[in-house]
Tab-separated table of C-alpha atoms and ligand atoms in Angstrom:
chain	number	residue	atom	x	y	z
A	8	UNK	CA	43.078	76.721	127.821
A	9	UNK	CA	46.491	77.354	126.726
A	10	UNK	CA	49.495	74.925	127.085
A	11	UNK	CA	51.101	76.990	130.207
A	12	UNK	CA	47.966	76.624	131.977
A	13	UNK	CA	47.373	72.890	130.950
A	14	UNK	CA	50.727	72.592	132.770
A	15	UNK	CA	50.590	74.627	135.775
A	16	UNK	CA	49.407	71.905	137.406
A	17	UNK	CA	52.153	69.144	136.688
A	18	UNK	CA	54.515	71.794	137.973
A	19	UNK	CA	52.867	72.580	141.104
A	20	UNK	CA	52.655	68.307	141.555
A	21	UNK	CA	56.334	68.330	141.427
A	22	UNK	CA	57.452	71.621	142.427
A	23	UNK	CA	55.834	69.481	146.307
A	24	UNK	CA	58.097	66.431	145.328
A	25	UNK	CA	61.358	68.547	145.256
A	26	UNK	CA	59.924	70.345	148.681
A	27	UNK	CA	59.394	67.112	150.307
A	28	UNK	CA	62.664	65.252	148.997
A	29	UNK	CA	65.009	67.834	149.853
A	30	UNK	CA	66.462	67.841	152.719
A	31	UNK	CA	65.321	70.461	155.221
A	32	UNK	CA	66.729	74.288	155.644
A	33	UNK	CA	67.256	73.884	158.553
A	34	UNK	CA	68.959	70.439	158.505
A	35	UNK	CA	72.660	70.419	159.437
A	36	UNK	CA	74.448	71.018	157.449
A	37	UNK	CA	72.500	73.945	157.046
A	38	UNK	CA	74.878	75.798	154.184
A	39	UNK	CA	74.489	73.412	151.521
A	40	UNK	CA	71.006	72.550	152.162
A	41	UNK	CA	69.628	75.882	152.151
A	42	UNK	CA	71.541	75.942	148.909
A	43	UNK	CA	70.273	73.308	147.461
A	44	UNK	CA	66.561	74.224	147.981
A	45	UNK	CA	67.142	77.947	147.458
A	46	UNK	CA	68.640	76.814	143.445
A	47	UNK	CA	66.214	74.277	143.219
A	48	UNK	CA	62.869	75.290	143.914
A	49	UNK	CA	63.637	78.927	142.471
A	50	UNK	CA	60.860	79.886	139.904
A	51	UNK	CA	61.801	77.051	136.689
A	52	UNK	CA	59.306	76.050	134.352
A	53	UNK	CA	59.913	72.224	135.380
A	54	UNK	CA	59.508	71.423	131.429
A	55	UNK	CA	61.834	68.291	132.299
A	56	UNK	CA	59.930	66.634	134.966
A	57	UNK	CA	56.608	68.011	132.775
A	58	UNK	CA	58.012	66.701	129.924
A	59	UNK	CA	58.433	62.877	131.438
A	60	UNK	CA	54.896	62.938	132.907
A	61	UNK	CA	52.938	63.594	129.971
A	62	UNK	CA	54.801	61.282	128.239
A	63	UNK	CA	53.984	58.828	130.683
A	64	UNK	CA	50.569	59.597	130.358
A	65	UNK	CA	50.391	58.923	126.902
A	66	UNK	CA	50.008	54.979	127.799
A	67	UNK	CA	47.919	55.667	131.115
A	68	UNK	CA	49.453	56.760	133.705
A	69	UNK	CA	49.121	59.556	136.003
A	70	UNK	CA	51.023	62.450	137.316
A	71	UNK	CA	50.765	62.020	140.661
A	72	UNK	CA	52.508	58.368	140.637
A	73	UNK	CA	54.941	59.380	138.097
A	74	UNK	CA	55.629	63.091	139.057
A	75	UNK	CA	57.811	61.234	142.886
A	76	UNK	CA	60.468	60.312	140.030
A	77	UNK	CA	60.162	62.577	137.304
A	78	UNK	CA	61.266	65.454	139.809
A	79	UNK	CA	64.446	64.096	140.366
A	80	UNK	CA	65.405	65.351	136.572
A	81	UNK	CA	65.205	68.672	137.898
A	82	UNK	CA	67.667	68.041	140.781
A	83	UNK	CA	69.645	66.395	138.204
A	84	UNK	CA	68.852	70.014	135.593
A	85	UNK	CA	69.270	72.205	138.807
A	86	UNK	CA	72.715	71.542	139.545
A	87	UNK	CA	73.610	71.268	135.888
A	88	UNK	CA	72.030	75.418	136.291
A	89	UNK	CA	74.026	76.002	139.543
A	90	UNK	CA	77.939	74.629	138.278
A	91	UNK	CA	76.943	76.393	134.418
A	92	UNK	CA	76.739	79.531	136.534
A	93	UNK	CA	79.850	79.248	137.967
A	94	UNK	CA	82.906	81.973	137.182
A	95	UNK	CA	84.539	79.353	136.017
A	96	UNK	CA	82.078	78.108	133.998
A	97	UNK	CA	80.139	80.699	132.615
A	98	UNK	CA	79.909	82.992	135.247
A	99	UNK	CA	76.673	84.381	135.442
A	100	UNK	CA	74.859	86.846	138.316
A	101	UNK	CA	71.718	85.630	137.658
A	102	UNK	CA	69.354	82.926	137.306
A	103	UNK	CA	65.850	82.612	137.533
A	104	UNK	CA	65.198	86.206	138.800
A	105	UNK	CA	67.500	85.754	141.728
A	106	UNK	CA	71.411	86.028	142.613
A	107	UNK	CA	73.405	82.810	141.213
A	108	UNK	CA	73.727	79.652	143.709
A	109	UNK	CA	77.373	80.693	144.162
A	110	UNK	CA	76.508	84.823	144.179
A	111	UNK	CA	74.369	84.118	147.076
A	112	UNK	CA	76.207	81.445	149.302
A	113	UNK	CA	79.860	81.532	147.882
A	114	UNK	CA	81.085	79.232	145.255
A	115	UNK	CA	82.438	76.422	147.401
A	116	UNK	CA	79.043	75.800	148.533
A	117	UNK	CA	77.886	76.413	145.311
A	118	UNK	CA	79.896	73.796	144.398
A	119	UNK	CA	78.977	71.493	147.107
A	120	UNK	CA	75.668	71.797	146.151
A	121	UNK	CA	75.705	70.812	142.711
A	122	UNK	CA	76.959	67.528	143.473
A	123	UNK	CA	74.563	66.984	146.192
A	124	UNK	CA	71.911	67.339	143.617
A	125	UNK	CA	73.030	65.280	140.974
A	126	UNK	CA	73.259	62.318	143.547
A	127	UNK	CA	70.119	63.628	145.131
A	128	UNK	CA	68.735	62.764	142.566
A	129	UNK	CA	69.349	58.754	142.528
A	130	UNK	CA	67.826	58.368	145.556
A	131	UNK	CA	65.147	60.109	145.225
A	132	UNK	CA	64.310	57.861	141.944
A	133	UNK	CA	64.920	54.325	144.408
A	134	UNK	CA	63.114	55.827	146.989
A	135	UNK	CA	60.405	56.903	145.908
A	136	UNK	CA	60.132	54.401	143.043
A	137	UNK	CA	59.907	51.601	145.496
A	138	UNK	CA	57.649	53.195	147.408
A	139	UNK	CA	55.739	54.147	144.740
A	140	UNK	CA	55.819	50.242	143.343
A	141	UNK	CA	57.562	50.750	140.901
A	142	UNK	CA	59.768	47.610	139.856
A	143	UNK	CA	63.763	47.550	140.713
A	144	UNK	CA	63.689	47.195	136.716
A	145	UNK	CA	62.084	49.725	135.482
A	146	UNK	CA	64.075	52.160	137.674
A	147	UNK	CA	67.437	51.239	136.972
A	148	UNK	CA	66.721	51.230	133.301
A	149	UNK	CA	65.604	55.509	135.153
A	150	UNK	CA	68.580	55.663	136.485
A	151	UNK	CA	70.621	54.266	133.826
A	152	UNK	CA	69.421	56.746	130.896
A	153	UNK	CA	69.675	59.686	133.285
A	154	UNK	CA	73.299	58.659	134.053
A	155	UNK	CA	74.500	58.519	130.436
A	156	UNK	CA	72.197	61.643	129.987
A	157	UNK	CA	74.136	63.675	132.776
A	158	UNK	CA	77.182	61.902	131.797
A	159	UNK	CA	80.608	62.946	129.786
A	160	UNK	CA	79.126	61.146	126.497
A	161	UNK	CA	75.657	63.666	127.213
A	162	UNK	CA	75.013	66.821	129.198
A	163	UNK	CA	79.105	67.139	129.916
A	164	UNK	CA	79.864	66.364	126.158
A	165	UNK	CA	78.207	69.367	124.957
A	166	UNK	CA	79.432	71.622	128.028
A	167	UNK	CA	83.357	70.724	127.253
A	168	UNK	CA	83.140	71.230	122.853
A	169	UNK	CA	81.115	74.769	123.930
A	170	UNK	CA	83.739	76.059	126.456
A	171	UNK	CA	86.420	74.499	124.353
A	172	UNK	CA	85.328	76.713	121.553
A	173	UNK	CA	84.103	79.760	122.953
A	174	UNK	CA	85.611	82.892	121.203
A	175	UNK	CA	85.920	80.693	118.414
A	176	UNK	CA	84.616	80.588	114.329
A	177	UNK	CA	82.929	77.011	114.469
A	178	UNK	CA	80.750	75.367	111.770
A	179	UNK	CA	76.601	74.329	112.249
A	180	UNK	CA	77.586	70.657	112.814
A	181	UNK	CA	79.613	71.546	115.877
A	182	UNK	CA	76.984	74.012	117.041
A	183	UNK	CA	74.561	70.971	116.433
A	184	UNK	CA	77.104	68.181	118.377
A	185	UNK	CA	77.396	70.841	121.324
A	186	UNK	CA	73.378	71.264	121.783
A	187	UNK	CA	72.000	67.948	121.128
A	188	UNK	CA	74.923	66.602	124.523
A	189	UNK	CA	74.248	69.454	126.464
A	190	UNK	CA	70.436	70.934	126.020
A	191	UNK	CA	69.246	67.647	123.684
A	192	UNK	CA	70.410	65.074	126.575
A	193	UNK	CA	68.600	65.354	128.807
A	194	UNK	CA	65.023	66.194	127.754
A	195	UNK	CA	65.349	62.896	125.261
A	196	UNK	CA	66.016	61.454	128.730
A	197	UNK	CA	62.819	63.175	130.666
A	198	UNK	CA	60.956	61.413	127.540
A	199	UNK	CA	62.241	57.897	127.364
A	200	UNK	CA	61.895	58.285	131.318
A	201	UNK	CA	58.472	59.214	131.311
A	202	UNK	CA	57.695	56.174	128.533
A	203	UNK	CA	59.849	53.593	130.711
A	204	UNK	CA	58.063	54.120	133.393
A	205	UNK	CA	54.662	53.650	131.680
A	206	UNK	CA	55.842	50.363	129.638
A	207	UNK	CA	55.830	52.348	126.591
A	208	UNK	CA	55.900	49.407	123.432
A	209	UNK	CA	59.556	49.548	121.463
A	210	UNK	CA	57.919	51.406	118.264
A	211	UNK	CA	56.423	54.154	120.451
A	212	UNK	CA	59.294	54.312	122.398
A	213	UNK	CA	61.581	55.269	119.642
A	214	UNK	CA	59.169	57.502	118.228
A	215	UNK	CA	59.273	59.666	120.972
A	216	UNK	CA	63.316	59.639	121.060
A	217	UNK	CA	63.179	60.846	118.287
A	218	UNK	CA	60.927	63.773	119.434
A	219	UNK	CA	62.666	64.369	122.770
A	220	UNK	CA	66.119	65.611	120.462
A	221	UNK	CA	63.997	67.618	118.137
A	222	UNK	CA	62.762	69.113	120.895
A	223	UNK	CA	65.630	70.032	123.012
A	224	UNK	CA	67.059	71.475	119.874
A	225	UNK	CA	63.976	73.646	118.869
A	226	UNK	CA	64.089	74.519	123.054
A	227	UNK	CA	67.922	75.854	122.314
A	228	UNK	CA	67.773	77.234	118.834
A	229	UNK	CA	64.626	79.466	120.561
A	230	UNK	CA	66.933	80.427	123.635
A	231	UNK	CA	69.335	81.606	121.533
A	232	UNK	CA	67.014	83.680	120.252
A	233	UNK	CA	65.972	84.417	123.135
A	234	UNK	CA	69.162	85.749	124.262
A	235	UNK	CA	69.134	88.259	121.910
A	236	UNK	CA	65.870	89.432	121.786
A	237	UNK	CA	64.971	88.085	124.809
A	238	UNK	CA	63.873	91.018	127.883
A	239	UNK	CA	65.779	90.072	131.043
A	240	UNK	CA	63.616	90.501	133.620
A	241	UNK	CA	60.715	88.304	131.780
A	242	UNK	CA	63.436	85.692	131.412
A	243	UNK	CA	64.899	86.399	134.253
A	244	UNK	CA	68.691	85.958	133.874
A	245	UNK	CA	70.514	88.360	131.289
A	246	UNK	CA	70.315	88.707	127.853
A	247	UNK	CA	72.707	89.588	126.101
A	248	UNK	CA	75.039	86.935	127.790
A	249	UNK	CA	76.105	84.215	124.559
A	250	UNK	CA	76.486	87.443	122.401
A	251	UNK	CA	79.249	89.193	125.376
A	252	UNK	CA	81.179	85.832	125.320
A	253	UNK	CA	81.325	84.928	121.990
A	254	UNK	CA	79.445	82.199	122.257
A	255	UNK	CA	78.832	80.402	118.995
A	256	UNK	CA	74.860	80.008	118.586
A	257	UNK	CA	72.353	79.500	115.905
A	258	UNK	CA	71.527	83.340	115.195
A	259	UNK	CA	75.184	84.033	115.291
A	260	UNK	CA	76.319	81.179	112.921
A	261	UNK	CA	72.725	80.858	111.165
A	262	UNK	CA	71.971	84.658	111.148
A	263	UNK	CA	68.082	85.191	112.932
A	264	UNK	CA	66.098	84.437	110.226
A	265	UNK	CA	67.460	81.502	109.406
A	266	UNK	CA	67.229	80.280	112.750
A	267	UNK	CA	63.946	81.127	113.267
A	268	UNK	CA	63.039	79.227	109.719
A	269	UNK	CA	64.607	76.239	111.131
A	270	UNK	CA	62.791	75.956	114.036
A	271	UNK	CA	59.676	75.815	112.893
A	272	UNK	CA	60.833	73.439	110.560
A	273	UNK	CA	62.397	71.385	113.600
A	274	UNK	CA	58.710	72.163	114.895
A	275	UNK	CA	56.403	70.332	112.357
A	276	UNK	CA	59.423	67.367	111.901
A	277	UNK	CA	58.339	66.875	116.112
A	278	UNK	CA	55.133	67.060	115.324
A	279	UNK	CA	55.512	64.427	112.425
A	280	UNK	CA	57.458	62.065	115.205
A	281	UNK	CA	55.113	61.684	117.307
A	282	UNK	CA	52.741	60.232	114.495
A	283	UNK	CA	52.713	56.921	116.407
A	284	UNK	CA	51.167	58.283	119.679
A	285	UNK	CA	49.212	59.756	117.945
A	286	UNK	CA	45.658	60.711	118.437
A	287	UNK	CA	47.240	60.819	121.990
A	288	UNK	CA	49.928	63.076	121.430
A	289	UNK	CA	48.047	66.759	121.531
A	290	UNK	CA	49.340	67.674	124.536
A	291	UNK	CA	52.923	67.016	123.560
A	292	UNK	CA	52.308	68.525	119.908
A	293	UNK	CA	50.790	71.322	122.105
A	294	UNK	CA	53.682	72.528	124.543
A	295	UNK	CA	57.125	71.744	121.502
A	296	UNK	CA	54.425	74.448	119.601
A	297	UNK	CA	54.677	76.797	121.856
A	298	UNK	CA	58.891	76.805	122.178
A	299	UNK	CA	59.494	78.747	119.126
A	300	UNK	CA	57.403	81.691	121.249
A	301	UNK	CA	58.110	81.413	124.568
A	302	UNK	CA	59.321	84.795	126.724
A	303	UNK	CA	61.438	82.914	129.126
B	407	LIG	C1	77.464	70.078	134.178
B	407	LIG	C2	78.159	72.246	133.941
B	407	LIG	C3	77.489	71.212	133.791
B	407	LIG	C4	76.537	71.700	133.062
B	407	LIG	C5	76.403	70.311	131.405
B	407	LIG	C6	72.453	71.818	130.746
B	407	LIG	C7	74.107	72.243	131.247
B	407	LIG	C8	75.360	71.788	130.720
B	407	LIG	C9	74.364	73.926	132.032
B	407	LIG	C10	73.240	73.988	131.920
B	407	LIG	C11	73.392	75.955	131.421
B	407	LIG	C12	72.675	76.134	130.219
B	407	LIG	C13	72.621	77.305	129.567
B	407	LIG	C14	71.841	74.887	129.156
B	407	LIG	C15	71.902	75.122	128.321
B	407	LIG	C16	70.022	74.794	127.889
B	407	LIG	C17	69.292	75.592	128.975
B	407	LIG	C18	69.197	77.287	128.065
B	407	LIG	C19	69.198	75.226	130.291
B	407	LIG	C20	68.083	76.669	130.888
B	407	LIG	O1	66.709	75.821	131.126
B	407	LIG	P1	65.449	76.288	131.335
B	407	LIG	O2	64.798	77.385	130.118
B	407	LIG	O3	65.198	76.835	132.559
B	407	LIG	O4	64.242	74.809	131.176
B	407	LIG	P2	64.766	76.715	133.842
B	407	LIG	O5	65.327	77.927	134.690
B	407	LIG	O6	63.063	77.106	133.392
B	407	LIG	O7	64.497	75.170	134.936
């Protein structure tokens, strides 16, 4: 069984939680609720909540118990995609194989759907976490992790610098800052949230934190490579969009060959980072090894 088959039941589990938690499309105000469901329930890989679940499984927790809380991470991710696609940001027309949220619902509703998803994420953690028997202490820790990762020292920081250096020549240090924040912070927080929910010991939490950051970096390098070499239909978004917008990417700054080499080296570093969790970390290792070969 390959890694995608292995995570398919986890993805479906997360989808069931999202489906149940999001307000029904018929509930007033219907436009924003339909937009929230449209973007979130579209076909995504659910990598961030799946990472949280796989991490928690290292410490004996089950998907059944973690998914109702981990699903909230997908709401934050979904909000960031909706806002990133807006005309004032990346101005993209397709996402997850469908018209972007603002194309389908208009800009105002897309902005509001994103805002609502971000706040709804914290509501989901509190409601499902409490019902699932997690104590207030651990839920506050998870909320702290995710709010820091989403805020102006996290994802937003990366997005701001990404926008501000569009069209400019930047060095690899600045590119790494952008991606460590824009992409890396939420991946790291996903891994840490899974570890915290499962009561991981401090040493392993630190190892997993390093793994999460490396996972994010490999993910982003392969995303930049896919923008050049990927197929629009397989990816569900328009390929070549970074090149058209003259975005700073790994292939542009390092060359394609060096980007692939770097991704391979970082995969090995990510595997090494998991040493304190061995021999239980097989699924996480398989997932990070899959990243450079992904097509979407
Ligand atoms: C808050 C506007 C705003 C932005 C924050 C995270 C972010 C910055 C923007 C999201 C858009 C983006 C291109 C992020 C880079 C990471 C990335 C390639 C995300 C796409 O994630 P996948 O491939 O998507 O996991 P699926 O559709 O599979 O969930």
